[in-house]
Short mmCIF file of N, CA and C in Angstrom, two decimals:
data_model
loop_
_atom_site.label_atom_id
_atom_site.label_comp_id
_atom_site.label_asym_id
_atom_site.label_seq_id
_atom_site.Cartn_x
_atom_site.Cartn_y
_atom_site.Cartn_z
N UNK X 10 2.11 33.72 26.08
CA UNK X 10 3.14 34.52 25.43
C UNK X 10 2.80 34.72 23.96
N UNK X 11 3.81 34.80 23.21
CA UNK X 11 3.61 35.16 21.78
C UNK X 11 4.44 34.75 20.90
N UNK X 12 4.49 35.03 19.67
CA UNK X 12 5.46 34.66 18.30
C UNK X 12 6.54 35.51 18.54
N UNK X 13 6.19 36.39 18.73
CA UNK X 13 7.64 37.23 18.58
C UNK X 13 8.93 36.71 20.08
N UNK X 14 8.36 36.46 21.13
CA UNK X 14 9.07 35.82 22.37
C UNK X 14 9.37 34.38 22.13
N UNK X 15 8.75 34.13 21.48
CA UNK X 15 9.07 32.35 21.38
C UNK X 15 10.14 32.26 20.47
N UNK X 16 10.15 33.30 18.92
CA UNK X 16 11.51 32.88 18.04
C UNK X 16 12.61 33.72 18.91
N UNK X 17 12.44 34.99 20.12
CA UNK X 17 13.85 35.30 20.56
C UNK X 17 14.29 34.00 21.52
N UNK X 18 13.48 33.27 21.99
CA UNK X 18 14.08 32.07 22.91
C UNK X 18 14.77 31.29 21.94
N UNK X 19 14.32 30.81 20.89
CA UNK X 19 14.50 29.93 20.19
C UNK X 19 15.78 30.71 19.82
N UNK X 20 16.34 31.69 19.13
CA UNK X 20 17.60 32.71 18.54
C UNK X 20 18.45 32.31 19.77
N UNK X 21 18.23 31.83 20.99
CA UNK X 21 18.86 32.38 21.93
C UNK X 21 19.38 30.87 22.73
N UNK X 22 18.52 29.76 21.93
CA UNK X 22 19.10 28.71 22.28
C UNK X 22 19.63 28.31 21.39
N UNK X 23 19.29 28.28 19.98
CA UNK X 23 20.45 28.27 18.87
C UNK X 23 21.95 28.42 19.09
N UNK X 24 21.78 29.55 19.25
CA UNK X 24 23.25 30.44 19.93
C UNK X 24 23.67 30.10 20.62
N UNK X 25 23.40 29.49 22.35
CA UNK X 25 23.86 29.05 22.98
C UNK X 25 24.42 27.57 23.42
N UNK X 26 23.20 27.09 22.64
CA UNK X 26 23.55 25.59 23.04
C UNK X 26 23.47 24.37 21.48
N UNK X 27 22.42 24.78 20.71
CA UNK X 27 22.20 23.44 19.59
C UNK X 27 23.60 24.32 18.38
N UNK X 28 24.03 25.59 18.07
CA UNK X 28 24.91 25.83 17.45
C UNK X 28 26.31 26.00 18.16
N UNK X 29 26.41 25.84 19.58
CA UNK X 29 27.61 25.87 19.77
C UNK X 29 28.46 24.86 20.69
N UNK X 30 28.05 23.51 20.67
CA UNK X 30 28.19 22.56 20.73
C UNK X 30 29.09 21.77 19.75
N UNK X 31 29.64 20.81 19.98
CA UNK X 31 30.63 19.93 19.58
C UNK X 31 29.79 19.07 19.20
N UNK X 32 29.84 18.78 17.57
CA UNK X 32 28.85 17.78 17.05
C UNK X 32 29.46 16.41 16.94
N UNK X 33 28.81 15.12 17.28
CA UNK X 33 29.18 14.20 17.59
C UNK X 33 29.95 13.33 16.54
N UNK X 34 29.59 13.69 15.59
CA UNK X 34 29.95 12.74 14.44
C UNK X 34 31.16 13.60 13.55
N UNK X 35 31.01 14.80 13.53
CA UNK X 35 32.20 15.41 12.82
C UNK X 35 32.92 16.25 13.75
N UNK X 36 32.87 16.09 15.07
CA UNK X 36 33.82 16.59 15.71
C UNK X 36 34.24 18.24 15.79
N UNK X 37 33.05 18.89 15.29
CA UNK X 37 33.12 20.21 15.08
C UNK X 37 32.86 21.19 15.29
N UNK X 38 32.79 22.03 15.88
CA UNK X 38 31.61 23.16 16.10
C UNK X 38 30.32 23.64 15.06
N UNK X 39 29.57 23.57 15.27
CA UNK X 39 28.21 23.38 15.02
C UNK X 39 28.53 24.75 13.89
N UNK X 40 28.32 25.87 14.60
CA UNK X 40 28.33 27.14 14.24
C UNK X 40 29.62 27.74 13.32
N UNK X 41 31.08 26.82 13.55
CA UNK X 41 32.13 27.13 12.64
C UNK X 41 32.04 26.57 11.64
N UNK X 42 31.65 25.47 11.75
CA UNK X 42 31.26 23.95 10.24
C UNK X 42 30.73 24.96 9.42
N UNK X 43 29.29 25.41 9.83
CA UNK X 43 28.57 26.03 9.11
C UNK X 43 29.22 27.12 8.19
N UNK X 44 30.13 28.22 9.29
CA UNK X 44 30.53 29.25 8.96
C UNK X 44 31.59 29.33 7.75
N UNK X 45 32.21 27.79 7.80
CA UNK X 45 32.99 27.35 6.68
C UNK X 45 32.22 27.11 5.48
N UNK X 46 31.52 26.36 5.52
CA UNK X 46 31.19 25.66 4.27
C UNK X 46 29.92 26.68 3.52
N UNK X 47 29.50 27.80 4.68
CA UNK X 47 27.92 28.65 4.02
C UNK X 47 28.79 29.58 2.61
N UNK X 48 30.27 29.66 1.58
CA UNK X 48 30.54 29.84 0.63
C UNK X 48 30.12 29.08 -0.29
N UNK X 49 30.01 27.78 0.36
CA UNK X 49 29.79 26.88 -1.01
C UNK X 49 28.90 26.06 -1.46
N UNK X 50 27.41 26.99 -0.35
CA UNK X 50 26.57 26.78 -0.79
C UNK X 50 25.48 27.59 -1.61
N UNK X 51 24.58 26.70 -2.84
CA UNK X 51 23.94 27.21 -3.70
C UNK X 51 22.51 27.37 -3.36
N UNK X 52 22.11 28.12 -4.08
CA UNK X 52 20.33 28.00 -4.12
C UNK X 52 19.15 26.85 -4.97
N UNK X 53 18.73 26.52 -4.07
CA UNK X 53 17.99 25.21 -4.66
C UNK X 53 17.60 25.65 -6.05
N UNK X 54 17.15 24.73 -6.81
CA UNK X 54 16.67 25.29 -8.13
C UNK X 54 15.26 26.11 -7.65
N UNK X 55 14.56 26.51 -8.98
CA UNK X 55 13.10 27.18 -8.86
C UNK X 55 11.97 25.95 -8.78
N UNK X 56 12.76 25.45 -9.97
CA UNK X 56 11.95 24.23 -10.48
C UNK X 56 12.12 22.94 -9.12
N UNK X 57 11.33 22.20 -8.88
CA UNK X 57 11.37 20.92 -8.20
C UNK X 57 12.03 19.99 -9.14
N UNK X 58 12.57 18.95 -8.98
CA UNK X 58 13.94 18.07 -9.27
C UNK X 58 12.49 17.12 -9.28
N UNK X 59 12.52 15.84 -9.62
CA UNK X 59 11.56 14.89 -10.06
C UNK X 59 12.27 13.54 -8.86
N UNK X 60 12.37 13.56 -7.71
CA UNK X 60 12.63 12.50 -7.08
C UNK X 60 11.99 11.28 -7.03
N UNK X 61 12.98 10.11 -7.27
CA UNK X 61 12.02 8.80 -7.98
C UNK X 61 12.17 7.62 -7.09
N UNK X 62 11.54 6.98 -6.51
CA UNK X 62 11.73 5.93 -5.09
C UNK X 62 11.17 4.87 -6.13
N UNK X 63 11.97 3.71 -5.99
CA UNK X 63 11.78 2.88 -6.75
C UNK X 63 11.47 1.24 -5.79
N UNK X 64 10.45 0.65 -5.80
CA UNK X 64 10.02 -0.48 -5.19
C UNK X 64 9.50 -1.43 -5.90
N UNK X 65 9.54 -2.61 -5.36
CA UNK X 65 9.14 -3.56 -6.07
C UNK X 65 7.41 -4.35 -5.25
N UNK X 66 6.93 -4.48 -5.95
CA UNK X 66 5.22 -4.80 -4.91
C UNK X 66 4.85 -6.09 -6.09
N UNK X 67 4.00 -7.37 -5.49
CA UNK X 67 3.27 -8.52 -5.78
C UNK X 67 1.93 -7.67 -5.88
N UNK X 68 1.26 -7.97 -7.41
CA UNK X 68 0.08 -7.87 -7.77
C UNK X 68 -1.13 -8.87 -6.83
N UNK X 69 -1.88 -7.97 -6.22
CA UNK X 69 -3.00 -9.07 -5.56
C UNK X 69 -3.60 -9.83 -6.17
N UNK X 70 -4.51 -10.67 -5.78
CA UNK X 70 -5.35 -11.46 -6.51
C UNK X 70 -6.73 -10.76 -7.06
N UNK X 71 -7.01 -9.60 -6.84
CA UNK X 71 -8.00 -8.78 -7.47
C UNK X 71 -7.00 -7.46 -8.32
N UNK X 72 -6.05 -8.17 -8.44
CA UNK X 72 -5.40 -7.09 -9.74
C UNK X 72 -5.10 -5.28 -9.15
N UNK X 73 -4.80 -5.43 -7.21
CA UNK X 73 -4.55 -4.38 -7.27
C UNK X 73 -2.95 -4.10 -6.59
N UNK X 74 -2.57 -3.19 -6.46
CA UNK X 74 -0.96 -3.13 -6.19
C UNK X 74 -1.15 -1.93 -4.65
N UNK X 75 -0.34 -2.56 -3.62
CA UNK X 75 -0.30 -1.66 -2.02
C UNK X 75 0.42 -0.70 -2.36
N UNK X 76 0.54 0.67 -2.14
CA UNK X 76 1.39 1.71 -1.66
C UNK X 76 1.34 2.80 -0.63
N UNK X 77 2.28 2.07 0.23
CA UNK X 77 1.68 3.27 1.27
C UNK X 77 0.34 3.08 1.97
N UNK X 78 0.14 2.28 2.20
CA UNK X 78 -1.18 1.82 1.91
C UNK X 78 -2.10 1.98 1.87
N UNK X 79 -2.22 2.44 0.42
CA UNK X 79 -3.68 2.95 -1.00
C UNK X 79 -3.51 1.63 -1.49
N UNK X 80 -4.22 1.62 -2.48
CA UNK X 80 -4.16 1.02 -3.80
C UNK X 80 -4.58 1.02 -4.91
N UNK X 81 -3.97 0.87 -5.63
CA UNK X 81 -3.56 1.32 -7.22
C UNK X 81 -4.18 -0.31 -8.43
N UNK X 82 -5.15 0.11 -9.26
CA UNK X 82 -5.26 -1.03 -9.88
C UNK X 82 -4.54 -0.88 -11.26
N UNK X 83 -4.00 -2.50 -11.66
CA UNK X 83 -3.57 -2.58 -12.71
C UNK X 83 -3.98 -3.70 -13.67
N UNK X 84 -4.19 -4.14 -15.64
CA UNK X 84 -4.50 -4.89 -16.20
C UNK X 84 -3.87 -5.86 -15.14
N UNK X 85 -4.69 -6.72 -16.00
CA UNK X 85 -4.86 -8.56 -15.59
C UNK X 85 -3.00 -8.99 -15.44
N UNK X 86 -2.47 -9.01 -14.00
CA UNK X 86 -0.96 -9.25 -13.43
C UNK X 86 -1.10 -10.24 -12.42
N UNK X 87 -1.91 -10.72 -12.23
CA UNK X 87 -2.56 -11.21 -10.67
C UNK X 87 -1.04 -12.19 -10.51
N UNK X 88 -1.18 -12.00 -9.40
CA UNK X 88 0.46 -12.35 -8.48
C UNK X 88 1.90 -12.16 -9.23
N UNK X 89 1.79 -11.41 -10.25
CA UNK X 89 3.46 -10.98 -10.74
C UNK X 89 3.74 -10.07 -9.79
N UNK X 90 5.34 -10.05 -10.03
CA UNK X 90 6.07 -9.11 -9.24
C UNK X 90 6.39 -7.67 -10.17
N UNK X 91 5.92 -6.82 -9.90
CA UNK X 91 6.03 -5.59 -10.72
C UNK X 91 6.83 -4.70 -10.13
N UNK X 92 7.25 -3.31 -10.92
CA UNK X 92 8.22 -2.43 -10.38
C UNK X 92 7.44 -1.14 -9.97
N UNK X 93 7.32 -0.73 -9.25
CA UNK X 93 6.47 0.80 -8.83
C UNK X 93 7.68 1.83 -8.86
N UNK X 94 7.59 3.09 -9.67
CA UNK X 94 8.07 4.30 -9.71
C UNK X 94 7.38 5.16 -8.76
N UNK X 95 7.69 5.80 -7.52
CA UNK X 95 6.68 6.54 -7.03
C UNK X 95 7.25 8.03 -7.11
N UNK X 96 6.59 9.04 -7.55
CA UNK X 96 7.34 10.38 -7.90
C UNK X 96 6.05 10.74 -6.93
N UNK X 97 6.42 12.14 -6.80
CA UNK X 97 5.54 13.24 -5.75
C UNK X 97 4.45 13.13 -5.85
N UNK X 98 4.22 13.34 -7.41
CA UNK X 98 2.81 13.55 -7.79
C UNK X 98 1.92 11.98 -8.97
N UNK X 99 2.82 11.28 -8.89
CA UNK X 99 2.37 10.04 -9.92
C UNK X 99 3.43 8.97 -8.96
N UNK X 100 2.21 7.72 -9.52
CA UNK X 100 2.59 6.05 -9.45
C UNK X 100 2.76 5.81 -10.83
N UNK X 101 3.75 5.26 -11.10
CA UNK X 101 3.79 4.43 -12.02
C UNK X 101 4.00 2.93 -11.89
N UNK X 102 3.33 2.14 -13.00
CA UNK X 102 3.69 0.63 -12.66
C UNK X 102 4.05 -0.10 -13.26
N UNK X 103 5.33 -0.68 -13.76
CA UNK X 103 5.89 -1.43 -14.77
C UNK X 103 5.73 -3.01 -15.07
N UNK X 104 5.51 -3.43 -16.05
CA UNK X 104 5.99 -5.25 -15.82
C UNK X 104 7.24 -5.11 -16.90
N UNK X 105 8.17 -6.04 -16.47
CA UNK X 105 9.49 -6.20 -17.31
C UNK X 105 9.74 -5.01 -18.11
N UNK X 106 9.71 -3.79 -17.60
CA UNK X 106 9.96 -2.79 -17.56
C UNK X 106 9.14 -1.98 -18.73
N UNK X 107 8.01 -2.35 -18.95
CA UNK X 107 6.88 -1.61 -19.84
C UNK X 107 5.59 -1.33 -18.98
N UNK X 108 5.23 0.03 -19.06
CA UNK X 108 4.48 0.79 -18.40
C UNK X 108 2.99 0.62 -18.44
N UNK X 109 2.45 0.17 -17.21
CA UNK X 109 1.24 -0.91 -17.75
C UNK X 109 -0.28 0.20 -16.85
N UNK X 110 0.57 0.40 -16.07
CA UNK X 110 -0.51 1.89 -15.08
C UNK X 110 0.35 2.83 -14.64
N UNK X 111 -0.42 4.07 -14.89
CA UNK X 111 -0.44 5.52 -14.14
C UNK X 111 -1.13 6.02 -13.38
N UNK X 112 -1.22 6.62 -12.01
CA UNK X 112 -2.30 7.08 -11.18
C UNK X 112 -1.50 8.02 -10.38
N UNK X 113 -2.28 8.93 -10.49
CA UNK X 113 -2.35 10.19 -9.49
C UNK X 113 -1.86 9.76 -7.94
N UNK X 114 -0.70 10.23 -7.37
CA UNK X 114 -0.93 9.62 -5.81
C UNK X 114 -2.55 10.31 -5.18
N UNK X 115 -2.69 9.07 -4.23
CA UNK X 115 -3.38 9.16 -3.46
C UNK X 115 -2.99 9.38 -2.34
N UNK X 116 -3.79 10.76 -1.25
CA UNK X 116 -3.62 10.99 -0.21
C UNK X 116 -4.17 10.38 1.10
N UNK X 117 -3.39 10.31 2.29
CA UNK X 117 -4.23 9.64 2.83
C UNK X 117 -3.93 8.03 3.11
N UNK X 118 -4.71 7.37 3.38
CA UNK X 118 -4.63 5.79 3.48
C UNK X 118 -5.46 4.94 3.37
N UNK X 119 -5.51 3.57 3.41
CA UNK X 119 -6.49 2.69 2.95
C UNK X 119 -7.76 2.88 1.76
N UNK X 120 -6.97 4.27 0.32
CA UNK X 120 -7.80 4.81 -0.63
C UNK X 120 -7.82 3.53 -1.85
N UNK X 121 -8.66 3.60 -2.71
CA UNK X 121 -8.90 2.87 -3.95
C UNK X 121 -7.94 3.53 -5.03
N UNK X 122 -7.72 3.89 -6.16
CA UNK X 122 -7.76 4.61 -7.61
C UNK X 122 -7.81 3.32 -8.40
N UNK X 123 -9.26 2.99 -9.02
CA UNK X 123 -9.49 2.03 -10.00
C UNK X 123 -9.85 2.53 -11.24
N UNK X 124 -8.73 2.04 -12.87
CA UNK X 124 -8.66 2.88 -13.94
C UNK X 124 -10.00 2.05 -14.60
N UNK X 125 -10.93 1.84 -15.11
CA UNK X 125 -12.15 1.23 -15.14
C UNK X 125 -10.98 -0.09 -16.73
N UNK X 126 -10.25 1.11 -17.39
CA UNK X 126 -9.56 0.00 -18.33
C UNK X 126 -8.92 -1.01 -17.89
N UNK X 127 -8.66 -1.00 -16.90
CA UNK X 127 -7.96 -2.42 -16.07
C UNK X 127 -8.81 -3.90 -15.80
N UNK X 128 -10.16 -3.38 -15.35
CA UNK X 128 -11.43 -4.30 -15.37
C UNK X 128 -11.78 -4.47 -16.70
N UNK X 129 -11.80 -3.98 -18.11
CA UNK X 129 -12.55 -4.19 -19.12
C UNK X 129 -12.14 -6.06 -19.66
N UNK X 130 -10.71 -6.10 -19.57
CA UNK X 130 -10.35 -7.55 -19.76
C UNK X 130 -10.64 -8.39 -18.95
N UNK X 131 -10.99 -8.25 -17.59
CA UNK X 131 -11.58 -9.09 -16.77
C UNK X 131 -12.53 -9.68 -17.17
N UNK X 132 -14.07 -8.98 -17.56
CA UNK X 132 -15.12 -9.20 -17.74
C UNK X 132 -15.31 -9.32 -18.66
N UNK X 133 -14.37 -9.08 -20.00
CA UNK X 133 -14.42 -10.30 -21.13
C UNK X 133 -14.19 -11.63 -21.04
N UNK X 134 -12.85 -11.77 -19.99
CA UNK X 134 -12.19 -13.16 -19.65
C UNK X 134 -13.09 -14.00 -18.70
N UNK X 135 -14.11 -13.47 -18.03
CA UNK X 135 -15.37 -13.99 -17.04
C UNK X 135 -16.21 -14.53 -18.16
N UNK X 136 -16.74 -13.57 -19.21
CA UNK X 136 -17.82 -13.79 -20.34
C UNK X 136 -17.49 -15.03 -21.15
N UNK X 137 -16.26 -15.30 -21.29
CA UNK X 137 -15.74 -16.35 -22.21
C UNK X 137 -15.49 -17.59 -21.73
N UNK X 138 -15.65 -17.78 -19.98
CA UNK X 138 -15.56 -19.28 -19.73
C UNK X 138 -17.01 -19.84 -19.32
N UNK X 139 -16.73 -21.30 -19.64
CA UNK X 139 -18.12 -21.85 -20.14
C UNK X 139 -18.47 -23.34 -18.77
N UNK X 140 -17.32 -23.34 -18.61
CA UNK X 140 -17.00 -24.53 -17.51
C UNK X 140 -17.12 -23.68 -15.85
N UNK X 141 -17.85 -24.02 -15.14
CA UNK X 141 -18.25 -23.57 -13.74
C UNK X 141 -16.64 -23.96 -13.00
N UNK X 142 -16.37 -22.81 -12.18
CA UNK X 142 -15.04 -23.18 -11.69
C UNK X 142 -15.32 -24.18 -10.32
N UNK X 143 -16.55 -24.84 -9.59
CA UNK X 143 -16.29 -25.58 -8.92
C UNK X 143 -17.19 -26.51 -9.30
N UNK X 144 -17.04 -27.82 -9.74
CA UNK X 144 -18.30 -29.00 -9.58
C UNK X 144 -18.61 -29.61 -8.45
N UNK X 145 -19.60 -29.98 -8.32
CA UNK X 145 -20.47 -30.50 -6.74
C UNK X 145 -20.59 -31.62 -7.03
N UNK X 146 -20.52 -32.86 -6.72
CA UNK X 146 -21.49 -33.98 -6.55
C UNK X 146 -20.83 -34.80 -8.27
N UNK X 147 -21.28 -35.91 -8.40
CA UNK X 147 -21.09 -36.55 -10.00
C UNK X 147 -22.74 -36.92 -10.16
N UNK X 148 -22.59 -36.81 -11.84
CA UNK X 148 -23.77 -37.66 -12.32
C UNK X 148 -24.51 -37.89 -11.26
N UNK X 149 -25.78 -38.28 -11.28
CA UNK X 149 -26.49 -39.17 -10.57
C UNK X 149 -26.70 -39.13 -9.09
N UNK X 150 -25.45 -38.20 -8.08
CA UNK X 150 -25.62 -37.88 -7.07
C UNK X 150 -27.02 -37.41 -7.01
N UNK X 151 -27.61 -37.71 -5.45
CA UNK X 151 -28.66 -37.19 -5.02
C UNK X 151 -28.79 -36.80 -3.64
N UNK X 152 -29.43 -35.68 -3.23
CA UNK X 152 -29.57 -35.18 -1.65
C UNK X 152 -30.99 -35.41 -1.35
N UNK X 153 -30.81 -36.05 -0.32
CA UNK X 153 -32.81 -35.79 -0.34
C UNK X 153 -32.82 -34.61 0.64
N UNK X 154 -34.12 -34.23 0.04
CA UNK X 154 -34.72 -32.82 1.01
C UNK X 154 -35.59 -33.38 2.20
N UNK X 155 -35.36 -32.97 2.99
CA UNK X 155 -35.49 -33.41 4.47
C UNK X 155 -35.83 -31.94 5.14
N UNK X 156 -37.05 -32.14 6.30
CA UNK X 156 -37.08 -30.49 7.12
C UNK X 156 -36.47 -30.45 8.17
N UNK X 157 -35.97 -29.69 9.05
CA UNK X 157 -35.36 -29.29 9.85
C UNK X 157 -35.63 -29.81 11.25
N UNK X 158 -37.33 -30.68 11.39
CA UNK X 158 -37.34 -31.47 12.52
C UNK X 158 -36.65 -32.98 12.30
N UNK X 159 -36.04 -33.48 11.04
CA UNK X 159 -35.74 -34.84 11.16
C UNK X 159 -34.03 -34.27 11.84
N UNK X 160 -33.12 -32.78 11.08
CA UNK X 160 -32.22 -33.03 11.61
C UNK X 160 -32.37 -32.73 13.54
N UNK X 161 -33.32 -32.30 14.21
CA UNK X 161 -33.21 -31.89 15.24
C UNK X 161 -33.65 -33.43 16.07
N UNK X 162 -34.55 -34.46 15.45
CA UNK X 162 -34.52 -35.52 16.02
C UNK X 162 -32.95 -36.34 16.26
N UNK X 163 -32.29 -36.26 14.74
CA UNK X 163 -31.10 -36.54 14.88
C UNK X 163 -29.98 -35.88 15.78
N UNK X 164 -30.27 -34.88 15.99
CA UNK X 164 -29.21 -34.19 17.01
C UNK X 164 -29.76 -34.66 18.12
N UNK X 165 -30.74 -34.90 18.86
CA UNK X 165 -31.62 -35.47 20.13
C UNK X 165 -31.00 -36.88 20.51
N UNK X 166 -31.10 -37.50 19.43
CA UNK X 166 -30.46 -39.12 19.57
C UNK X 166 -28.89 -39.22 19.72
N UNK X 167 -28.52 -38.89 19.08
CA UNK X 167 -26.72 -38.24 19.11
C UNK X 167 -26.91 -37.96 20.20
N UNK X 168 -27.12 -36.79 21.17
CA UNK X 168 -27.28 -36.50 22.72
C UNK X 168 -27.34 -37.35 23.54
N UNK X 169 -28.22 -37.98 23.45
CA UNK X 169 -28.57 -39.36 24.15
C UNK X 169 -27.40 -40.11 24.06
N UNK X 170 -27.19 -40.82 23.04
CA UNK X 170 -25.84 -41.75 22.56
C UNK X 170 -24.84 -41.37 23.34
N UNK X 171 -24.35 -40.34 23.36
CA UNK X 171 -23.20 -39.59 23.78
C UNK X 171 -23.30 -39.51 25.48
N UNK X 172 -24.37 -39.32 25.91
CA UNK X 172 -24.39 -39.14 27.15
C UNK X 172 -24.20 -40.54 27.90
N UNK X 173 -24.85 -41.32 27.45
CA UNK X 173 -24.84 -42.69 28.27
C UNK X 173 -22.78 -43.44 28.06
N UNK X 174 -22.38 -43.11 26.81
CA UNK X 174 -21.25 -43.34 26.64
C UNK X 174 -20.12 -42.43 27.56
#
């Protein structure tokens, strides 16, 4: 068939059945409701209205924030609770209500947007510690180096052990 047959079906079930029906919740005719209230309605603006969804998201441990799920990096927050503004076209990201990142939404899912100024304090704060974050062993510990047939003798004997037990 075609466009032009498909919107007269559609005109024709409007009419008959989804506008002239008794609507469940206001008890009304579909098509009179309308016919009442289409005086007092206006025309949207020209301009788009700035609609603002407001959430709250935990900073990851690599300093980035979920939305939707993209993600958005922000300065050094790692596990605060921050406020996300999400408008149409921008993220915004607050701590205690001062504006700490901006990013373009991202379309799509599982995307990056990393502001490179967000990392610059990182890798000063990396450059400046002097103490290794894990120590091994104390003083004086020692491993001896051993090849790979003493541990396979040892796994052989263990076998044995185990089996007779």
């Amino acid at each position: 068939r075609n466009l032009e047959d498909l919107n007269e079906q559609l005109r024709d079930w409007l009419d008959t059945v989804a506008n002239a029906r008794l609507h469940g919740t206001t008890q009304r005719i579909v098509s009179e409701a309308f016919a009442a209230e289409q005086p007092e309605l206006q025309p949207l603006p020209a301009v788009p209205f700035d609609a603002l969804l407001k959430l709250e998201r935990r900073v990851s441990h690599d300093g980035l924030v979920s939305i939707g799920g993209n993600y958005y990096s922000v300065p050094d927050r790692t596990r605060r609770l921050v406020e996300v503004h999400q408008l149409a076209d921008c993220i915004r990201i607050l701590d205690e209500g001062r504006l700490v990142a901006s990013h373009p939404v991202l379309e799509g899912r599982r995307q990056y947007r990393i502001d490179p100024a967000h990392r610059q304090g990182l890798a000063r704060h990396a450059a400046r510690k002097t103490a290794p974050d894990i120590i091994v062993g104390r003083l004086g510990d020692h491993v001896a180096r051993r090849s790979l047939d003493f541990y396979q003798a040892v796994a052989e004997r263990l076998a044995v052990a185990g089996s007779r037990s």
